[in-house]
Every structure is written in C-alpha cells, then in structure tokens.
PDB file of C-alpha atoms in Angstrom:
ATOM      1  CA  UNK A   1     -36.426 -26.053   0.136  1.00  0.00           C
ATOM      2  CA  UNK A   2     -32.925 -26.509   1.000  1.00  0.00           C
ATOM      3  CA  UNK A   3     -30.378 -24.205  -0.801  1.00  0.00           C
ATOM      4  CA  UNK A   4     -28.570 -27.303  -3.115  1.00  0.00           C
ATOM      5  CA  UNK A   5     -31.824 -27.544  -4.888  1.00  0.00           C
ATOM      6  CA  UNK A   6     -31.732 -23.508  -5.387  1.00  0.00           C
ATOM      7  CA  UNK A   7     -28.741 -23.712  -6.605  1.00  0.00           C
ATOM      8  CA  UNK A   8     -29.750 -26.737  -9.228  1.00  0.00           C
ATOM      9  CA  UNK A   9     -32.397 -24.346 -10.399  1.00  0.00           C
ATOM     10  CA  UNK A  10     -30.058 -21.578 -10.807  1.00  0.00           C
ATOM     11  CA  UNK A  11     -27.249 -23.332 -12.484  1.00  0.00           C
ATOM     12  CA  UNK A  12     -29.950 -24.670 -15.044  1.00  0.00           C
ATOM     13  CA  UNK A  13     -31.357 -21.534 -15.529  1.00  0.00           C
ATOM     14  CA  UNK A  14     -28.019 -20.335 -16.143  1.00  0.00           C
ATOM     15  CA  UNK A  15     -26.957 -23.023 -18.570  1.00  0.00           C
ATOM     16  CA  UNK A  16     -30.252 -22.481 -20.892  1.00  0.00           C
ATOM     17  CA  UNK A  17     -29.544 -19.055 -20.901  1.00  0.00           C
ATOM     18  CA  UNK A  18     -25.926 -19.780 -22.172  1.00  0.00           C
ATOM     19  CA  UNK A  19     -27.064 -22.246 -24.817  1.00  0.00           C
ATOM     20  CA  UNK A  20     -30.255 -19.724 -25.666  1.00  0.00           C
ATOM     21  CA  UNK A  21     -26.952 -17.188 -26.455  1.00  0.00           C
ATOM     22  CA  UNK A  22     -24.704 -19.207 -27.952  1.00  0.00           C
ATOM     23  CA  UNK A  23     -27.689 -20.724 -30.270  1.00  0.00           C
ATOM     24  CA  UNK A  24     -28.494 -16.761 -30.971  1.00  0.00           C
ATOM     25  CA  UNK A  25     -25.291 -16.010 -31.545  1.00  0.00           C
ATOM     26  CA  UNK A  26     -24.228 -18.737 -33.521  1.00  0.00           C
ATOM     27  CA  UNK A  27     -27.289 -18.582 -36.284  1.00  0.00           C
ATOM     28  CA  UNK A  28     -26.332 -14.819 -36.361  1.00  0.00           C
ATOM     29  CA  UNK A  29     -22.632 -15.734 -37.277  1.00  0.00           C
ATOM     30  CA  UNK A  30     -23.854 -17.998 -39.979  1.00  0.00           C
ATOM     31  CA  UNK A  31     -26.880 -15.836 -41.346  1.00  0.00           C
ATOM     32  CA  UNK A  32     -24.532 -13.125 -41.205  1.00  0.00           C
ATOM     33  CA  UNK A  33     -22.070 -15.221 -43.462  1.00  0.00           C
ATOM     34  CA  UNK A  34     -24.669 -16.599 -45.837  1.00  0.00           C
ATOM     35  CA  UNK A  35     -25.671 -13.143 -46.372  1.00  0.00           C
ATOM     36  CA  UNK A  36     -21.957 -12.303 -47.195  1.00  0.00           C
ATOM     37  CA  UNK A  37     -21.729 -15.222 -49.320  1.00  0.00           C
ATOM     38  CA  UNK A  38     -25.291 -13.930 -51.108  1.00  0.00           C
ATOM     39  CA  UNK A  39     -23.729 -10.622 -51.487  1.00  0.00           C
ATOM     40  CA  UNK A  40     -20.279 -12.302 -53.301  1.00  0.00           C
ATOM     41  CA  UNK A  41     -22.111 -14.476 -55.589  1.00  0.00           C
ATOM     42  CA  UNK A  42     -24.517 -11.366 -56.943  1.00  0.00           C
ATOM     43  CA  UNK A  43     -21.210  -9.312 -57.180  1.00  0.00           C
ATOM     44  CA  UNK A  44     -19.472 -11.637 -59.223  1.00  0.00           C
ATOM     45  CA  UNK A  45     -22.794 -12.475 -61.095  1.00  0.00           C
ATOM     46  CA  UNK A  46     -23.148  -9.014 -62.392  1.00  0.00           C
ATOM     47  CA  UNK A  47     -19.562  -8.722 -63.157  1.00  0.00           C
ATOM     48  CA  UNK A  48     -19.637 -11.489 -65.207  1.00  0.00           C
ATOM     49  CA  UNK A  49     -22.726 -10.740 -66.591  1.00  0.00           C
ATOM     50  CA  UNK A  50     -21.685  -7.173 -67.831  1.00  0.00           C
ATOM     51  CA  UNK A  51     -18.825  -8.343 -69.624  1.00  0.00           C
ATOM     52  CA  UNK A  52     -20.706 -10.596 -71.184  1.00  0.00           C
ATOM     53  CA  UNK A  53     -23.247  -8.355 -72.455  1.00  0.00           C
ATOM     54  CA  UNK A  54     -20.172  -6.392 -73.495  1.00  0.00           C
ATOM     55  CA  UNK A  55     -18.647  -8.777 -75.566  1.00  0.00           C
ATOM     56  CA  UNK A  56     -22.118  -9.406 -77.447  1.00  0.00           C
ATOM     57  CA  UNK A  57     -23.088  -5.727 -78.113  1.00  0.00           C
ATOM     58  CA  UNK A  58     -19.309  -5.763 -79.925  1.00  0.00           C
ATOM     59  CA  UNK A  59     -20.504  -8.695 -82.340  1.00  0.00           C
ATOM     60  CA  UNK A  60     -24.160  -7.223 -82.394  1.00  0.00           C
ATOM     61  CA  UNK A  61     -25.962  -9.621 -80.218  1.00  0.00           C
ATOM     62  CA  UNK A  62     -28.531  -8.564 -77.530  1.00  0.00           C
ATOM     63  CA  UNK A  63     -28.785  -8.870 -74.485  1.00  0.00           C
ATOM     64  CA  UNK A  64     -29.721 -12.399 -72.480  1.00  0.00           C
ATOM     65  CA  UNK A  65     -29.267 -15.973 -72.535  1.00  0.00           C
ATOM     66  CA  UNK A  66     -29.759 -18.020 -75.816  1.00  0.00           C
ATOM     67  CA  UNK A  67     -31.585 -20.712 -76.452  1.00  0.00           C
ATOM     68  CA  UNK A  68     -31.826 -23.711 -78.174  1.00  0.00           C
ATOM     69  CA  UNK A  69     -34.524 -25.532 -79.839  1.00  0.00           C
ATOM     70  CA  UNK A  70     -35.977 -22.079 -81.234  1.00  0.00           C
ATOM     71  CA  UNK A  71     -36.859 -21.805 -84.991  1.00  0.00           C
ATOM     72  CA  UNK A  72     -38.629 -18.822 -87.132  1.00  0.00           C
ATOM     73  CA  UNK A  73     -39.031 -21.165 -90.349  1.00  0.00           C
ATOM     74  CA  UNK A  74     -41.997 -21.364 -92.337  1.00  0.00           C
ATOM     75  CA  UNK A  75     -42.441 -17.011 -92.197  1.00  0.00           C
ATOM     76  CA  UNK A  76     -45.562 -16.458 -94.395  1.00  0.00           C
ATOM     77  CA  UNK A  77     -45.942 -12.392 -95.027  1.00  0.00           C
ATOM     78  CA  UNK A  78     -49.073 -11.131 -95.655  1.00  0.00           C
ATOM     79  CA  UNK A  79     -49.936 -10.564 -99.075  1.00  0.00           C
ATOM     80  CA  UNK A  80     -50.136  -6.675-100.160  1.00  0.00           C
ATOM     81  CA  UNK A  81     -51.254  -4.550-102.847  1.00  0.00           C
ATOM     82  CA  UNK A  82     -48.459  -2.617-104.568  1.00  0.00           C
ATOM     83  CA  UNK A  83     -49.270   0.279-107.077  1.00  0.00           C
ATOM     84  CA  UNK A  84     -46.270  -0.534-108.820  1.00  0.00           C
ATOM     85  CA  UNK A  85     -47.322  -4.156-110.389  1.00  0.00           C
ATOM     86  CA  UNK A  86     -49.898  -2.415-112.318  1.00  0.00           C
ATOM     87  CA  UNK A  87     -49.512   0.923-112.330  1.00  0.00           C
ATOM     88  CA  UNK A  88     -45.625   3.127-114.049  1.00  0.00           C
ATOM     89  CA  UNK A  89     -43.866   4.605-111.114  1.00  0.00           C
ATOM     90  CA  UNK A  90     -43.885   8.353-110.602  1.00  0.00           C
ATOM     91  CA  UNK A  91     -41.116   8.244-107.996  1.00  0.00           C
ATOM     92  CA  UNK A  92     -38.318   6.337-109.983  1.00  0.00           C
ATOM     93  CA  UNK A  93     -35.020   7.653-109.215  1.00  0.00           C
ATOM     94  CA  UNK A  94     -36.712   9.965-106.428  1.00  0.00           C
ATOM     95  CA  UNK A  95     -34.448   9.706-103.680  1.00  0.00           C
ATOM     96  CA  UNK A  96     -37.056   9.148-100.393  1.00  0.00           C
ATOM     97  CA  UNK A  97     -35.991  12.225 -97.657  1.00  0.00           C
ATOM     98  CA  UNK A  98     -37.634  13.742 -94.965  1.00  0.00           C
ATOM     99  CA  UNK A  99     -38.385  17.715 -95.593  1.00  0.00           C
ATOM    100  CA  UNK A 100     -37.956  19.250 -92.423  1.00  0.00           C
ATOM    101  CA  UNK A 101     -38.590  23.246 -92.777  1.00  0.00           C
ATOM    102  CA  UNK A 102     -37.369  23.432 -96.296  1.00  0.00           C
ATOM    103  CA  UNK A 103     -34.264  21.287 -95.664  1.00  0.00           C
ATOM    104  CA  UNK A 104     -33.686  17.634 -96.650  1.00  0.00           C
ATOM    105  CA  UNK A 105     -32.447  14.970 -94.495  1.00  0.00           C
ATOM    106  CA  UNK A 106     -31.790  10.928 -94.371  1.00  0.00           C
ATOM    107  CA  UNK A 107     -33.543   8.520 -92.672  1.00  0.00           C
ATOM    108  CA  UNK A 108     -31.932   6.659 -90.262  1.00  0.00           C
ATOM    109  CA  UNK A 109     -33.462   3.462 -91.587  1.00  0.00           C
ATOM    110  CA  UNK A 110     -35.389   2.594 -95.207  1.00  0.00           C
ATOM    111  CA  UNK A 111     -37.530  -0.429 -94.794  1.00  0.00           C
ATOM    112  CA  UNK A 112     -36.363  -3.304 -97.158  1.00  0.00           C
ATOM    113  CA  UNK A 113     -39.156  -5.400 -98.877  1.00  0.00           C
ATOM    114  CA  UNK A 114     -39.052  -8.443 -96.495  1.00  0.00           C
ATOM    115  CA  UNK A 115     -39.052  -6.670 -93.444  1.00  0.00           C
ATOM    116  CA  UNK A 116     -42.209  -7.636 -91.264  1.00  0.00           C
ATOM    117  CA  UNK A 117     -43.957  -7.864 -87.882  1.00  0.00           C
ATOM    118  CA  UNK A 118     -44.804 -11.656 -86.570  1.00  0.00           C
ATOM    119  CA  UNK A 119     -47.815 -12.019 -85.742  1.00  0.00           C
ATOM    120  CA  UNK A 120     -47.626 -15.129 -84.017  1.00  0.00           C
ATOM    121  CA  UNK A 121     -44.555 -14.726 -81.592  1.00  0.00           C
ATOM    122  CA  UNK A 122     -45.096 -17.595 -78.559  1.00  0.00           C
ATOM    123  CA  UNK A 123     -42.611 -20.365 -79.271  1.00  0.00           C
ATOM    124  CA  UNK A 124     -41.712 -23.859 -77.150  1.00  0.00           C
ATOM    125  CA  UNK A 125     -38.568 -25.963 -77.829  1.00  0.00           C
ATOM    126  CA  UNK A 126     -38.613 -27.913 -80.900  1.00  0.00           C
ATOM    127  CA  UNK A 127     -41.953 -25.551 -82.284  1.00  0.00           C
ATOM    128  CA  UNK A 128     -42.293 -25.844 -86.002  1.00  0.00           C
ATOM    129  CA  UNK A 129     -45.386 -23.833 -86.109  1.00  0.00           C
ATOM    130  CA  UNK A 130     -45.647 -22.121 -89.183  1.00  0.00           C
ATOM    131  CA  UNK A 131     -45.466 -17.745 -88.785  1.00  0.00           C
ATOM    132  CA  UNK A 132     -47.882 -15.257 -90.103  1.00  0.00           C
ATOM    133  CA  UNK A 133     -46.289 -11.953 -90.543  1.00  0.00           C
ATOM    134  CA  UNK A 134     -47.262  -8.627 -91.501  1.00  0.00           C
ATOM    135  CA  UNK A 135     -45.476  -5.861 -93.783  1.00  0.00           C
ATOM    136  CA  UNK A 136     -43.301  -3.182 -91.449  1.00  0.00           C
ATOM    137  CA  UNK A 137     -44.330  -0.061 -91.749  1.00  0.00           C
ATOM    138  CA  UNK A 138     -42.064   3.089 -92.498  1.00  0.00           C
ATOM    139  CA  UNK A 139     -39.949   4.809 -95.139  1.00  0.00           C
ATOM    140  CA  UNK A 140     -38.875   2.839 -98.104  1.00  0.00           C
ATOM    141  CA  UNK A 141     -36.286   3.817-100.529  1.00  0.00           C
ATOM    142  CA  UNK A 142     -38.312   3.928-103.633  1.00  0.00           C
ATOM    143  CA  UNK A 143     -41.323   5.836-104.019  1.00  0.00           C
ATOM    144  CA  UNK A 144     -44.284   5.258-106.114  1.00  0.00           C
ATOM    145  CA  UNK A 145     -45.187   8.652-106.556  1.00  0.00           C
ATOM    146  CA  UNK A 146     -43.850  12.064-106.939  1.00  0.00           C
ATOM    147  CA  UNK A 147     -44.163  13.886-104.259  1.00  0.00           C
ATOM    148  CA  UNK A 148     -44.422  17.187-106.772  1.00  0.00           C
ATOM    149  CA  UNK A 149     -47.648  15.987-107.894  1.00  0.00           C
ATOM    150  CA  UNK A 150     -49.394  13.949-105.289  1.00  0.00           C
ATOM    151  CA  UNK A 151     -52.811  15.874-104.170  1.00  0.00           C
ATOM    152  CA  UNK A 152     -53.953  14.070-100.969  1.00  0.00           C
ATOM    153  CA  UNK A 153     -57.858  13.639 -99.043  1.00  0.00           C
ATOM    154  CA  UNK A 154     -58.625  12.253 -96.085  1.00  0.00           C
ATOM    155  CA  UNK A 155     -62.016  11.134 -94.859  1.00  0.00           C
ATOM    156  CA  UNK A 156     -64.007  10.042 -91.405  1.00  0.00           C
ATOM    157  CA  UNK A 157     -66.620   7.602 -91.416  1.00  0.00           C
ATOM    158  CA  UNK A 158     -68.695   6.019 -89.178  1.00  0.00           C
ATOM    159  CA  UNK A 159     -68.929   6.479 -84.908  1.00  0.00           C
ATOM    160  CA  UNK A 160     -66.379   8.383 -83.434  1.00  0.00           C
ATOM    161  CA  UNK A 161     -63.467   6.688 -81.322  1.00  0.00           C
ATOM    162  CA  UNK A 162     -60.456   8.630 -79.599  1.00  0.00           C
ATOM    163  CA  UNK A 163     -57.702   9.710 -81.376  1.00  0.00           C
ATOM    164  CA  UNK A 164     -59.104  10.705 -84.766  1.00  0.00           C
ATOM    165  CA  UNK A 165     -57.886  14.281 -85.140  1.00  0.00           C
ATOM    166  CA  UNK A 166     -54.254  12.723 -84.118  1.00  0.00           C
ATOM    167  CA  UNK A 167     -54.645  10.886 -86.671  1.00  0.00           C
ATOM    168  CA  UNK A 168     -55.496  13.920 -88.990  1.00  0.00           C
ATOM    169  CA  UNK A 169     -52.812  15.891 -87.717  1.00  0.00           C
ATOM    170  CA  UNK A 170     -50.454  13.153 -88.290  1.00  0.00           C
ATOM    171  CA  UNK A 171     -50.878  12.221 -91.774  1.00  0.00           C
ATOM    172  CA  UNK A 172     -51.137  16.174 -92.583  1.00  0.00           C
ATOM    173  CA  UNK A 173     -47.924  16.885 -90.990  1.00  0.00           C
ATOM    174  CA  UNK A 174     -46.517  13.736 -92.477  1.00  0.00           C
ATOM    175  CA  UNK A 175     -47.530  14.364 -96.049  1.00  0.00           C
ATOM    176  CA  UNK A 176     -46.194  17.735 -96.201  1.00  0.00           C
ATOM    177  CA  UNK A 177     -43.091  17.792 -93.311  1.00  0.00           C
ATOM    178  CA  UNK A 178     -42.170  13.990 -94.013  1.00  0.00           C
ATOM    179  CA  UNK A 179     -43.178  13.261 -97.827  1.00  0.00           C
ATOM    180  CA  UNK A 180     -43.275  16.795 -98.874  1.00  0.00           C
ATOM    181  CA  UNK A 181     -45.906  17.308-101.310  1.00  0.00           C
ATOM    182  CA  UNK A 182     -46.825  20.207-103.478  1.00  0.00           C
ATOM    183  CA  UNK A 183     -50.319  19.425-104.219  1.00  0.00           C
ATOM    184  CA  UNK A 184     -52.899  19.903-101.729  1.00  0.00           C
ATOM    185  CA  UNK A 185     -54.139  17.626 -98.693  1.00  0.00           C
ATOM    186  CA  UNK A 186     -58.552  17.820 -98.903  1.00  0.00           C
ATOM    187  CA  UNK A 187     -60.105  16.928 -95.766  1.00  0.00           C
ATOM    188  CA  UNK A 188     -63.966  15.044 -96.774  1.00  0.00           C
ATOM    189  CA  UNK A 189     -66.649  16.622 -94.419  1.00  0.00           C
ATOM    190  CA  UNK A 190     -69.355  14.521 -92.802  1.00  0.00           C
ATOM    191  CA  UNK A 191     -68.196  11.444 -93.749  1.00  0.00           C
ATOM    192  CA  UNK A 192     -68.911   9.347 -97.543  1.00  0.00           C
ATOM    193  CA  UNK A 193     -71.465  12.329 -98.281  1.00  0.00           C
ATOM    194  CA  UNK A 194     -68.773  15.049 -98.042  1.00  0.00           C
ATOM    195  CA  UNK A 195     -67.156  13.741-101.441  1.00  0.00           C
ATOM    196  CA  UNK A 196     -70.591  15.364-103.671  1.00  0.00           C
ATOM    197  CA  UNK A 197     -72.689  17.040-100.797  1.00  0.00           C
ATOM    198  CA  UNK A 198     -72.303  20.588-101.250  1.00  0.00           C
ATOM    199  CA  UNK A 199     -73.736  21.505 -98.062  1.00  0.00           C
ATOM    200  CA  UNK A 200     -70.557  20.114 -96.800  1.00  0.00           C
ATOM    201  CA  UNK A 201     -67.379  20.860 -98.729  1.00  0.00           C
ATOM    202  CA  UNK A 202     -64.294  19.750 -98.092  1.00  0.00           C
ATOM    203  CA  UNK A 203     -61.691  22.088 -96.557  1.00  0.00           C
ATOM    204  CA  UNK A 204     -58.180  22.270 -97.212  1.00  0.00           C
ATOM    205  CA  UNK A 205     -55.833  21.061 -94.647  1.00  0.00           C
ATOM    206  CA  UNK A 206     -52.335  22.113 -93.687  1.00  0.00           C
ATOM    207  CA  UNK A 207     -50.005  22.134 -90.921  1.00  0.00           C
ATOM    208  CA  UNK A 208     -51.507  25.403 -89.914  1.00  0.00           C
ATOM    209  CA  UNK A 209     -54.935  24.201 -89.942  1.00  0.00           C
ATOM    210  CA  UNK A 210     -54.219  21.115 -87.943  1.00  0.00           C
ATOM    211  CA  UNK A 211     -51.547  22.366 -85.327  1.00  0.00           C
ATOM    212  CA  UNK A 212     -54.090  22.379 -82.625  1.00  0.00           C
ATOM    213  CA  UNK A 213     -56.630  19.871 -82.914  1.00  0.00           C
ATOM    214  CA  UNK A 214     -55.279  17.223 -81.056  1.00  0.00           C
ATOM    215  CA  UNK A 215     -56.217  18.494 -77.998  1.00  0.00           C
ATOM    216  CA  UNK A 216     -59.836  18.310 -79.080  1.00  0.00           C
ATOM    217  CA  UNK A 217     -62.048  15.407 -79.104  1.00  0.00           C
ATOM    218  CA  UNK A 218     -63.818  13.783 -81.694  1.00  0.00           C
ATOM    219  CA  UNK A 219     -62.921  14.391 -85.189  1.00  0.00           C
ATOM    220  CA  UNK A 220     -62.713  17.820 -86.633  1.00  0.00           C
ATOM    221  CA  UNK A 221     -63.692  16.776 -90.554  1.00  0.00           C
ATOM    222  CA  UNK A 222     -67.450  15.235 -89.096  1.00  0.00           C
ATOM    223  CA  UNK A 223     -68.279  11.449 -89.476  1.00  0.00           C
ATOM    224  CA  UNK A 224     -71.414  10.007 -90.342  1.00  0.00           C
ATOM    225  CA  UNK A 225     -72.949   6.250 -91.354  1.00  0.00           C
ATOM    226  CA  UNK A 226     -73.793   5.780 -94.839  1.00  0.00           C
ATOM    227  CA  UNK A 227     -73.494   8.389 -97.591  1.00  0.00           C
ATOM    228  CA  UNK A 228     -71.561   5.851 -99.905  1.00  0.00           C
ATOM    229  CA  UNK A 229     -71.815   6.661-103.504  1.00  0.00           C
ATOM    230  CA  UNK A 230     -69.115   5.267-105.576  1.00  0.00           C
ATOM    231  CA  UNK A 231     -69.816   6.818-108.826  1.00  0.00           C
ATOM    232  CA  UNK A 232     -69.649  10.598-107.051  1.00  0.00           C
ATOM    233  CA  UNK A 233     -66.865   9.247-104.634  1.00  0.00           C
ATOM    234  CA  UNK A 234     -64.789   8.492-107.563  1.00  0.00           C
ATOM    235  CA  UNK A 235     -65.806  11.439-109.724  1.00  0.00           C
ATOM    236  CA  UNK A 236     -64.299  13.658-107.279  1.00  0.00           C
ATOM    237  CA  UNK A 237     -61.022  11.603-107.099  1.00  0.00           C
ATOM    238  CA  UNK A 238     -60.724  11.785-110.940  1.00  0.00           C
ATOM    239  CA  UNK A 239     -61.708  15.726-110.557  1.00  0.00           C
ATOM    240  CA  UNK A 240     -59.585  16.570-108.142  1.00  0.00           C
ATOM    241  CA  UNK A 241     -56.262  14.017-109.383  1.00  0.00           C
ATOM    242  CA  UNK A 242     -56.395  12.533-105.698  1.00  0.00           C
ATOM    243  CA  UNK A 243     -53.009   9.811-106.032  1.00  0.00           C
ATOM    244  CA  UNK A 244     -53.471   9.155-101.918  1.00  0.00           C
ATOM    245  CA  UNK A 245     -56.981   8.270 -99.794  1.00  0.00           C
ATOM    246  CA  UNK A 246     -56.943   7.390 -96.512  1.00  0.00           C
ATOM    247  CA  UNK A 247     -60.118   6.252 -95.040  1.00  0.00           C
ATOM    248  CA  UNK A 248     -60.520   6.681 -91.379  1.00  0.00           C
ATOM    249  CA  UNK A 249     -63.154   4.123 -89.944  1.00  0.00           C
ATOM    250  CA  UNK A 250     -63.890   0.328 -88.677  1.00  0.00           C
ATOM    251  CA  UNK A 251     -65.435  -2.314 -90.686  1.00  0.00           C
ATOM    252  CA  UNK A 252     -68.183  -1.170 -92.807  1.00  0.00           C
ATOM    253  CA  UNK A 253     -65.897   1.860 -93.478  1.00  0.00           C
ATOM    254  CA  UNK A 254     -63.139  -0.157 -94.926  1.00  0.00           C
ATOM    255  CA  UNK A 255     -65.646  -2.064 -96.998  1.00  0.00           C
ATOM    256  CA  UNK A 256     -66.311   0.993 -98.876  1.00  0.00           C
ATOM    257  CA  UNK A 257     -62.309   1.414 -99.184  1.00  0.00           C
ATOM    258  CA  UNK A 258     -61.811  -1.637-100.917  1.00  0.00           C
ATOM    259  CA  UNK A 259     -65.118  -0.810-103.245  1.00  0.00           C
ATOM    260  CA  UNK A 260     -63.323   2.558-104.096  1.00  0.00           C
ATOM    261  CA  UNK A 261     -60.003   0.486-104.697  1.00  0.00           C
ATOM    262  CA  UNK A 262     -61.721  -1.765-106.900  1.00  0.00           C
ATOM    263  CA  UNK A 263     -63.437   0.716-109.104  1.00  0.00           C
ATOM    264  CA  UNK A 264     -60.203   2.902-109.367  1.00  0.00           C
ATOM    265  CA  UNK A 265     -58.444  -0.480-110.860  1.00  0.00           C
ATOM    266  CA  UNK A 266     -60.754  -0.163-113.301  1.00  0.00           C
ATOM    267  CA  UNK A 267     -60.193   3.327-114.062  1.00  0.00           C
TER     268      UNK A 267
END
C-alpha cells in the first residue's frame, strides 16, 4: 500500500472526526440555548403568573384560569326538617358563641340558610345539568334551643365500625365546650335496649368521662341489633326532657331514628 492512499485514509479519518466534533459541539450550543430559552420562558411565566394571582386575591378571586361555558343553574338543595316550622323557638334572641373554658367567643363564620355542598360537581362546556345539593354543616346564627335547658343522649346501634367513640367524644365535647349546655349529655348502653333495660343504664357523659376514649376501639356505650321499642324509647325521652338524640348506626339504625322522629311529632 503506497503511502498517498495512507494518507487518504488518514485525512478522512481526520475529517469525520472534525465533523463528529463540530456536529457534537454544535447540538450542545443549541441544546444548551433551548435550555436557556426553557429557563426564560418559565421565569417570565411565573412572574407573570404571580402578579396575576396577586391582582385576583385583591378583588377576591382564586387562584387559576377561568373558564367559559361553565354554569351552576338549576341548584336543587335537599329538603330538611327544621324544628322551627312546627315547633316555638327556645333560642330566639340567643346569640350562637362558642364556650371555651367559661369564656365566650365568635365564630369566624355562621352558616347562612342557602349555603350547601354540590353533590354533583363534574361539569363540560355548555352543561345544563341540573345540581343536587346538600345543607352545609356548622354554626348558624339562630338557635332553636336554649342551650340552658337542652339535656342531650346519645346512642350506638348495630355492628361496630371505626371511629365510634370519636364520634362520642366529639359531640360530648361539642355540646358542652361548643354549644354549652347546662343539662346533662346520657350516653344509651347496649344499643335500642339501653333506653328501658335496667341491666344496662345509661351513664352520664362529660368531657371528663370521654377525654380518653378515642384511643380505644369499638364503642365505649355497647351496640347491639334489635332492642327497638318505641313506646319505652320515647317514654324515656319524655322522662328525661331529652331536646337532642343522636343515633349512631347504618341503615336499619336510622330507620328506627326516623320512627322515633315520627312519634315525637306526634307528641
């Protein structure tokens, strides 16, 4: 091999090593630079997107893009019971505060009347779709009852599920830290039976008594199935001057809530 054609090899070795470089070097340049460019764009992205969330939380608008083609018409709440189309208030001119270790203090917020939870909350451009909604929970500014008088029980029923003595704790603590009542706070034993067995009375429950039973499980009043007597059930409400149930349970349970609902009306 004579040493021209060596030197052909070598010069195009050379030159596809040059353009191998240069093409290497050159996609770095401009990756480099669209980086950059990424970079810029983001920066001035957020900028502008922080003022603008600026000038919206100054006229009370969230956060985000609107859109168009959205509608909430045709809202249907759900239809309550309220104690105060039939029954005379207790609580008129009551203001509603919070007692918080003998001391009273606002609310931040008092739940208006037609204030509600939609149910149904998926929406597409141009939907019509008429809304369920359902009654928002929380303080409201008038109160039914006096809180000077109300004499509360609370009652377990059926299989056991977690979070019951929470729930316990929490409307205990509520009643008297939140409502603050002066009347006592029963807790039915065993279920239906505990409002007439006497083999299981109810007990009285405070703050004191129900400070530490969230840590345990099940439910620290008993549950059972059956036991539902509504002529004893309501005997002891009428004995005892109970103005607020609540009735801890699933289906069946609440069943037997609405039958002790109905038979008070008729009281």
């Amino acid at each position: 091999m004579g040493a021209s054609s060596i030197d052909s090899k070598s010069a195009l070795i050379a030159g596809g090593t040059a353009a191998a470089v240069t093409y290497y070097l050159s996609k770095r340049h401009f990756d480099n630079k669209t980086i950059q460019l990424r970079k810029e764009k983001y920066d001035r992205d957020q900028k502008e997107r922080t003022a603008q969330n600026a000038t919206r939380q100054d006229s009370g608008l969230p956060n985000g893009v609107k859109l168009g083609g959205f509608q909430s018409d045709n809202v249907y709440l759900q239809d309550l019971e309220h104690l105060g189309k039939y029954f005379a208030s207790e609580g008129e001119g009551i203001k509603n505060l919070m007692e918080l270790g003998g001391h009273h203090a606002e609310y931040n917020k008092l739940i208006g009347p037609e204030e509600c939870i939609l149910a149904n909350i998926r929406r597409g451009p141009g939907s019509t779709a008429v809304t369920r909604a359902f009654v928002r929970a929380g303080p409201r500014k008038e109160l039914h009852f006096n809180p000077k008088k109300v004499n509360a029980a609370i009652v377990t029923c059926g299989g056991l599920c977690p979070g019951l003595n929470n729930v316990i704790r929490e409307i205990t603590r509520s009643l008297f830290y939140l409502y603050g009542i002066e009347g006592k706070c029963y807790g039915i034993v065993g279920g239906y039976s505990g409002f007439y067995d006497p083999k299981t009375p109810p007990i009285e429950l405070t703050p004191d008594t129900v400070r530490h039973i969230h840590n345990k499980g099940g439910t620290m009043l008993g549950s059972s199935r059956g036991g539902f007597d509504i002529d004893k059930i309501v005997d002891f409400i009428k004995k005892k001057d109970i103005r607020q149930l609540y009735v801890i349970g699933g289906d069946g349970t609440h069943r037997g809530a609405f039958k002790i609902h109905e038979t008070c009306m008729e009281l």
